[in-house]
Amino acid sequence: MSDTPRCRLCGGRHLSHLLSLDDLPISHNLRKSPRDPDPRFAVGFHSCQDCGLLQIVKAIPPDLLYREADTYTTGFQKPRHLDDLITTAVARQDPGKAIDIGCNDGTLMEHLERAGYARVVGLEPNAVAAAIARKKGYDVYTGYLDRQQAERIVAEQGAFDTLYLRHVIEHVSDLDGFFAGVRALLRDDGLLVLELPDVEESFVRGSPAILWEEHVNYFTQTLAEHLLKRFGFQVCDRRNYVFGGGSMAFVAQKKAAPVSCALSLPDAAPTKDLLRRFAAGIERQRSELSGLVELARSAGFQVLVYGAAPRSCLLVSVCRIADKIDFVVDDRQDIQNRLMPGTTRVVRPLAEIGAAAGAKLLCLLGVGSENEFKVRKRIAATVKTRTVYVSLFPPRDTLQSIAAAREAIHG
């Protein structure tokens, strides 16, 4: 019985296999050469029958995921909602001393400093990203958060007024150990500012783009609030943002002690039903997108993927279209001339595609939906060819976009 895996949120032992994704590459492993290793993994997703949390039980070890992560920086994203998120926290408590967990290249730390925080410290496991943040003048610790790491930081820095945790908790396998560190870092009435992916619309639309080998937890809003309550935080404010496929954020205050694991669980039935429909939706989207690519190629279209970030890479792998792509384009200079994971295609700037493109082009838009209109304008100005577009990411309706593309190709 002791070998039976437990749900990492509620501790329950009733985990049910929902789906598996096979032959997945590491989505941020953009190789420098075709000779570089491109390891593949089978990843299984299970749902907890007690609380509903979708999770990866057997996670890929971090040393395999992040060993060659020299392009794993996030400053290029430029999320427009950071100032709103920070303002929400500052409205609750004056900006004092803050720590950014998973600070990456220091982008959020720059925003915090501009917002008036007196001191900003970071913790980042990726050495390349941490070095960039240090070059900006910030104190950044390298490593993963647990109680011991937190105590070392507090011994040098003192307790913090505010802890920012953006897009980290979905990566954490040991939630108990991690939140022991969170609580140790914060003063008794300190604020936790938590942001994480909003998965529910992707579940509804059956979009595999929400899945990622690095994301071992998939919290609905109800489960995120349960998580905070369980670890002794009282939610003060909630926010929802459309950035990057959708995110939800909470400002929560640390209370005297965590709540026992015996805390009553939310009703898991609606989540379990949603996940069953999600699994079926993934199969439909896989079939529709791969079928569209086959149709386009048979009609003389070349296929371009715009965006080589992890969500695009995962969709290409899941839908089994890696060998049917002619071009991969991304605006990030640091990943250009690398190979898109799971493919033999080199990531190029758009300017290099213009001369190579034929008369007809199917463009799969692997960019945040808030940026699609900009990308379409850029393509129209650069690639003088007939182009049909498909939106890959929620909140856009990918199936509707695929149907429109089919009509355009037939027309």
PDB file of N, CA, C and O in Angstrom, residues 226 229 259-266:
ATOM      1  N   HIS A 226      -8.246  26.047  -2.685  1.00  0.00           N
ATOM      2  CA  HIS A 226      -8.096  25.007  -1.664  1.00  0.00           C
ATOM      3  C   HIS A 226      -6.628  24.865  -1.267  1.00  0.00           C
ATOM      4  O   HIS A 226      -6.317  24.716  -0.074  1.00  0.00           O
ATOM      5  N   LYS A 229      -5.692  27.697   1.085  1.00  0.00           N
ATOM      6  CA  LYS A 229      -6.294  27.512   2.403  1.00  0.00           C
ATOM      7  C   LYS A 229      -5.589  26.413   3.176  1.00  0.00           C
ATOM      8  O   LYS A 229      -5.306  26.551   4.380  1.00  0.00           O
ATOM      9  N   VAL A 259      -3.677  24.753   7.544  1.00  0.00           N
ATOM     10  CA  VAL A 259      -4.858  23.976   7.898  1.00  0.00           C
ATOM     11  C   VAL A 259      -4.529  22.504   7.715  1.00  0.00           C
ATOM     12  O   VAL A 259      -3.786  22.119   6.818  1.00  0.00           O
ATOM     13  N   SER A 260      -5.071  21.655   8.546  1.00  0.00           N
ATOM     14  CA  SER A 260      -4.817  20.223   8.479  1.00  0.00           C
ATOM     15  C   SER A 260      -5.229  19.650   7.130  1.00  0.00           C
ATOM     16  O   SER A 260      -6.132  20.146   6.466  1.00  0.00           O
ATOM     17  N   CYS A 261      -4.536  18.566   6.745  1.00  0.00           N
ATOM     18  CA  CYS A 261      -4.921  17.853   5.517  1.00  0.00           C
ATOM     19  C   CYS A 261      -6.348  17.317   5.591  1.00  0.00           C
ATOM     20  O   CYS A 261      -6.918  16.919   4.583  1.00  0.00           O
ATOM     21  N   ALA A 262      -6.918  17.288   6.797  1.00  0.00           N
ATOM     22  CA  ALA A 262      -8.296  16.833   6.954  1.00  0.00           C
ATOM     23  C   ALA A 262      -9.299  17.882   6.491  1.00  0.00           C
ATOM     24  O   ALA A 262     -10.508  17.660   6.526  1.00  0.00           O
ATOM     25  N   LEU A 263      -8.797  19.050   6.059  1.00  0.00           N
ATOM     26  CA  LEU A 263      -9.667  20.086   5.504  1.00  0.00           C
ATOM     27  C   LEU A 263     -10.590  19.468   4.456  1.00  0.00           C
ATOM     28  O   LEU A 263     -10.161  18.704   3.595  1.00  0.00           O
ATOM     29  N   SER A 264     -11.883  19.789   4.539  1.00  0.00           N
ATOM     30  CA  SER A 264     -12.839  19.193   3.608  1.00  0.00           C
ATOM     31  C   SER A 264     -12.495  19.579   2.175  1.00  0.00           C
ATOM     32  O   SER A 264     -12.118  20.714   1.887  1.00  0.00           O
ATOM     33  N   LEU A 265     -12.626  18.605   1.271  1.00  0.00           N
ATOM     34  CA  LEU A 265     -12.251  18.807  -0.125  1.00  0.00           C
ATOM     35  C   LEU A 265     -13.414  19.369  -0.917  1.00  0.00           C
ATOM     36  O   LEU A 265     -14.585  19.106  -0.619  1.00  0.00           O
ATOM     37  N   PRO A 266     -13.109  20.145  -1.967  1.00  0.00           N
ATOM     38  CA  PRO A 266     -14.186  20.582  -2.862  1.00  0.00           C
ATOM     39  C   PRO A 266     -14.760  19.380  -3.609  1.00  0.00           C
ATOM     40  O   PRO A 266     -14.102  18.335  -3.745  1.00  0.00           O
TER      41      PRO A 266
END
